[in-house]
Short mmCIF file of C-alpha atoms in Angstrom, two decimals:
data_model
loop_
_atom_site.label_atom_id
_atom_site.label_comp_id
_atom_site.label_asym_id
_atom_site.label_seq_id
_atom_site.Cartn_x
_atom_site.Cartn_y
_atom_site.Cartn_z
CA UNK A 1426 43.27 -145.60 21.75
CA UNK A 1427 40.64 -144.55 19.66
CA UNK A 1428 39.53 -141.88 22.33
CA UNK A 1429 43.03 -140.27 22.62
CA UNK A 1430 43.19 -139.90 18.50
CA UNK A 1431 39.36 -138.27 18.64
CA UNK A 1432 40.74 -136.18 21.74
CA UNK A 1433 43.90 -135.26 19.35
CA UNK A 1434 41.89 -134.87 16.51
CA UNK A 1435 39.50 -132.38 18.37
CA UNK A 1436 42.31 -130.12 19.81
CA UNK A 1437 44.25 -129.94 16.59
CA UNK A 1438 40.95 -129.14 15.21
CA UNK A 1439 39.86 -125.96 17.43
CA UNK A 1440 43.98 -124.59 17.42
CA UNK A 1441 43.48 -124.32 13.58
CA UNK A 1442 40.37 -123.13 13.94
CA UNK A 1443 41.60 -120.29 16.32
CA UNK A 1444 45.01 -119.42 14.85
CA UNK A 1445 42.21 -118.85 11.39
CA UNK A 1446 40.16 -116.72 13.34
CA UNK A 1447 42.96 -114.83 14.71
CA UNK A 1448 44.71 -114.50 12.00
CA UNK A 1449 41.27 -113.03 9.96
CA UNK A 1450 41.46 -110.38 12.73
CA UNK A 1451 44.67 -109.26 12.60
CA UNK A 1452 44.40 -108.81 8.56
CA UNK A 1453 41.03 -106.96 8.90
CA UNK A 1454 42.86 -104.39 11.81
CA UNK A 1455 46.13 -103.98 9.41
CA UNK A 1456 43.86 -103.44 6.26
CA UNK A 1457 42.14 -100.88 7.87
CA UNK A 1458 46.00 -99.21 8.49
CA UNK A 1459 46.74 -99.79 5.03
CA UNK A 1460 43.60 -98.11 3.27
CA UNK A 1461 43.45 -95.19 5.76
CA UNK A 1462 39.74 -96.00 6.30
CA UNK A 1463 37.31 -98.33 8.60
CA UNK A 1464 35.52 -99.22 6.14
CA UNK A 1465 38.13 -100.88 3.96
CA UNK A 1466 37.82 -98.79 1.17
CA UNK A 1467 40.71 -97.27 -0.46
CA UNK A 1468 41.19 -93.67 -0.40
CA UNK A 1469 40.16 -91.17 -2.58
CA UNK A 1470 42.62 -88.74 -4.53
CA UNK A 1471 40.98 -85.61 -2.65
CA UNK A 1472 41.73 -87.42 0.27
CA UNK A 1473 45.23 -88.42 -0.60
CA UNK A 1474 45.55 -84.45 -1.32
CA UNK A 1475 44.62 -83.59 2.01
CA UNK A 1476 47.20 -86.33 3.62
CA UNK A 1477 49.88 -84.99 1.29
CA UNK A 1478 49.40 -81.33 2.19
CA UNK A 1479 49.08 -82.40 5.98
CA UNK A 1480 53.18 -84.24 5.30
CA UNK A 1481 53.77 -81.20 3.62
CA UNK A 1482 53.91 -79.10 6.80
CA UNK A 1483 56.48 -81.66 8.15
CA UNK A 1484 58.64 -82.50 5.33
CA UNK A 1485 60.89 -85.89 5.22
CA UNK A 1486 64.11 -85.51 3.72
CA UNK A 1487 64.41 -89.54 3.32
CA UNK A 1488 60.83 -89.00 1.20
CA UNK A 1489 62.62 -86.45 -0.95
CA UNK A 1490 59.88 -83.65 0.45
CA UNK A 1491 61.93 -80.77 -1.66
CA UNK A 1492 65.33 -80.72 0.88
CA UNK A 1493 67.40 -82.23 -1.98
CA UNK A 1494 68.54 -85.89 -3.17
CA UNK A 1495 67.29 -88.77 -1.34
CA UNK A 1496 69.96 -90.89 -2.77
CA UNK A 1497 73.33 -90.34 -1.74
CA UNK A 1498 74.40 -90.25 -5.04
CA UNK A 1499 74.35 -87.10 -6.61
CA UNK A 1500 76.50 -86.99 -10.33
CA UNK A 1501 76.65 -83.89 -11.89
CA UNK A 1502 73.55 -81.91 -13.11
CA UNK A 1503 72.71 -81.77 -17.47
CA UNK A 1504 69.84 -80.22 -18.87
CA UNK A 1505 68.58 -81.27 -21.80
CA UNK A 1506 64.89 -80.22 -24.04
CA UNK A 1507 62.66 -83.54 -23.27
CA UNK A 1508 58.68 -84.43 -24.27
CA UNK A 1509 55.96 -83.77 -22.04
CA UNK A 1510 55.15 -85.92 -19.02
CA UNK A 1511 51.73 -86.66 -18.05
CA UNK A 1512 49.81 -84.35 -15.56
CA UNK A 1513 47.35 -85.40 -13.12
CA UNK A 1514 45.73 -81.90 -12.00
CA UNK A 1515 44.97 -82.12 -8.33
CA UNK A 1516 42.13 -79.73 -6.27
CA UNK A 1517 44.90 -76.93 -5.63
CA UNK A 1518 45.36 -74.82 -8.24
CA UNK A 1519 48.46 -74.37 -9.50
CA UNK A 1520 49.60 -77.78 -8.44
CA UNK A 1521 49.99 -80.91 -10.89
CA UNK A 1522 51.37 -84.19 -10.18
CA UNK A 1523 53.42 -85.32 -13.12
CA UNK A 1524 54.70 -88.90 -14.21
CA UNK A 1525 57.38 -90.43 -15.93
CA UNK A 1526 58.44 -94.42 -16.76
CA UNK A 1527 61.05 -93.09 -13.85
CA UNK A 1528 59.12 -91.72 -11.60
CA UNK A 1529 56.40 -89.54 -10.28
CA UNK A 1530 57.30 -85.87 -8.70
CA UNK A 1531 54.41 -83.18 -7.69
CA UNK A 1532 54.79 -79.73 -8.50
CA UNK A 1533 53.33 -75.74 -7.50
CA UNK A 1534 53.67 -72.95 -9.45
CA UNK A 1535 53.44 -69.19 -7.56
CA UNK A 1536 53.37 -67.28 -10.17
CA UNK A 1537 55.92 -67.45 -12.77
CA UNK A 1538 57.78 -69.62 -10.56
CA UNK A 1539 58.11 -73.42 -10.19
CA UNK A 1540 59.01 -75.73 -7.06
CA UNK A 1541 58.80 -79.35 -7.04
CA UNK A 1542 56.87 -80.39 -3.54
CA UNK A 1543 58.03 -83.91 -3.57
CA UNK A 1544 59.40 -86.76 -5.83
CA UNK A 1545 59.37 -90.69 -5.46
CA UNK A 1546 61.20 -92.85 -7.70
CA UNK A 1547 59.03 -95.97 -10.00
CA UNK A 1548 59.71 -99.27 -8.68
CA UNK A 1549 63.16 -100.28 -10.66
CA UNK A 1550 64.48 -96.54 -10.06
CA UNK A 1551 66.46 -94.54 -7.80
CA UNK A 1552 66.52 -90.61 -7.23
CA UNK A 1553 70.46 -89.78 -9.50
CA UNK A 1554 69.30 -85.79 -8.37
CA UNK A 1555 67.21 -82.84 -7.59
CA UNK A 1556 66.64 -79.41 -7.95
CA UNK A 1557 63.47 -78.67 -6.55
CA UNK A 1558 63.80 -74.42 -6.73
CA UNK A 1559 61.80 -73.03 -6.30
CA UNK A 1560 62.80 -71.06 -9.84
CA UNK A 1561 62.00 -68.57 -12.51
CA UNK A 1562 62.79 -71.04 -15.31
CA UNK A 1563 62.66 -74.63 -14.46
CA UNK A 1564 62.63 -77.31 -11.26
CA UNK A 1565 63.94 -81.10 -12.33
CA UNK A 1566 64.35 -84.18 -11.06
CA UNK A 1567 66.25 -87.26 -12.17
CA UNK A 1568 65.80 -90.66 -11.88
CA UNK A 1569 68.05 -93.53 -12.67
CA UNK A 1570 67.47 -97.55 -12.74
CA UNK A 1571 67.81 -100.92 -14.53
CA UNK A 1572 66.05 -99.70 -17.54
CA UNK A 1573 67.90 -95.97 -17.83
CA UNK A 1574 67.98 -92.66 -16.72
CA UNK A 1575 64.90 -90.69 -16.68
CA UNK A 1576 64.69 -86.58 -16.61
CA UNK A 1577 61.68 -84.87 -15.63
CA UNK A 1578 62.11 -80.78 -15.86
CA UNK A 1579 59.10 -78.55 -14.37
CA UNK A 1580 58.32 -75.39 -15.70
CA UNK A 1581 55.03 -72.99 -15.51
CA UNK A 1582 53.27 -72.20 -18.10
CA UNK A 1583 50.43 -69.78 -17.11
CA UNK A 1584 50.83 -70.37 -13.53
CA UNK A 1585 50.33 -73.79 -14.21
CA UNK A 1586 53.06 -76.83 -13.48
CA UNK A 1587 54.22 -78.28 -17.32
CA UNK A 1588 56.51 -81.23 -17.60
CA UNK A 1589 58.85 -82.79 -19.64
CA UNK A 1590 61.07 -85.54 -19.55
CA UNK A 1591 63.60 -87.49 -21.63
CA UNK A 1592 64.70 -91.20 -21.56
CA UNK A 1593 68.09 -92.17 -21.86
CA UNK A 1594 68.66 -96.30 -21.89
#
């Protein structure tokens, strides 16, 4: 008997030691997915840019790429003054990505006039409505969840994307 537990022992020993190996594998080829890289790295934000303007040229309207609400909600629209969101300037001029408790939207100015490229919602939040322009005055998005509604509103100052939002609990 003791040969039969050392032969058990031994086979249960190299399946766990396979499945590990295996397993190791299959995280390293999905990392390499996830991070966009083969080195495991993450990306950087010029490359991110340069992913983001490839999408662009094949918008998603279930990413809420500028076609309009990617909830199927849409209550009706109220614009109100709110504080300034953060900007992230990007390497295209003219182009900010701004950022709320609500959400995060990118935006372009051409001139004078504003258009919101894309939005996604914070993790808690949904997409209540959109109205990407493009527009002379002002581009918004709003974003509701849990913790409130959120509206971001996109104008251009000096051909330049400015936000602000307000917070209502």
């Amino acid at each position: 008997m003791p040969s039969r537990t050392f032969l058990a022992l031994a086979g249960w020993t190299a399946a766990a030691v396979a499945a590990t190996l295996t397993g190791l594998a299959a995280v390293e080829i999905i990392g390499d997915g996830i991070t966009g890289s083969t080195d495991g790295k993450a990306l950087t934000s010029e490359q991110v840019e340069r992913q983001l303007d490839a999408a662009k040229a094949a918008p998603s309207p279930a990413l809420g790429q500028g076609t309009g609400p990617a909830s199927p909600s849409t209550p009706p629209d109220s614009r109100t003054p709110t504080p300034t969101a953060t900007p992230t300037p990007t390497a295209a001029s003219g182009r900010k990505t701004l950022s709320t408790p609500g959400g995060t939207a990118i935006a372009v100015c051409e001139g004078a006039t504003v258009r919101l490229l894309s939005w996604a919602p914070a993790q808690g939040y949904g997409v209540e409505s959109a109205d990407p322009g493009p527009d002379d005055e002002h581009a918004e998005v709003k974003f509701e969840g849990t913790a409130g509604k959120v509206e971001l509103r996109v104008r251009c100052v000096n051909g330049i994307p400015a936000g602000s939002w307000k917070q209502d609990d």
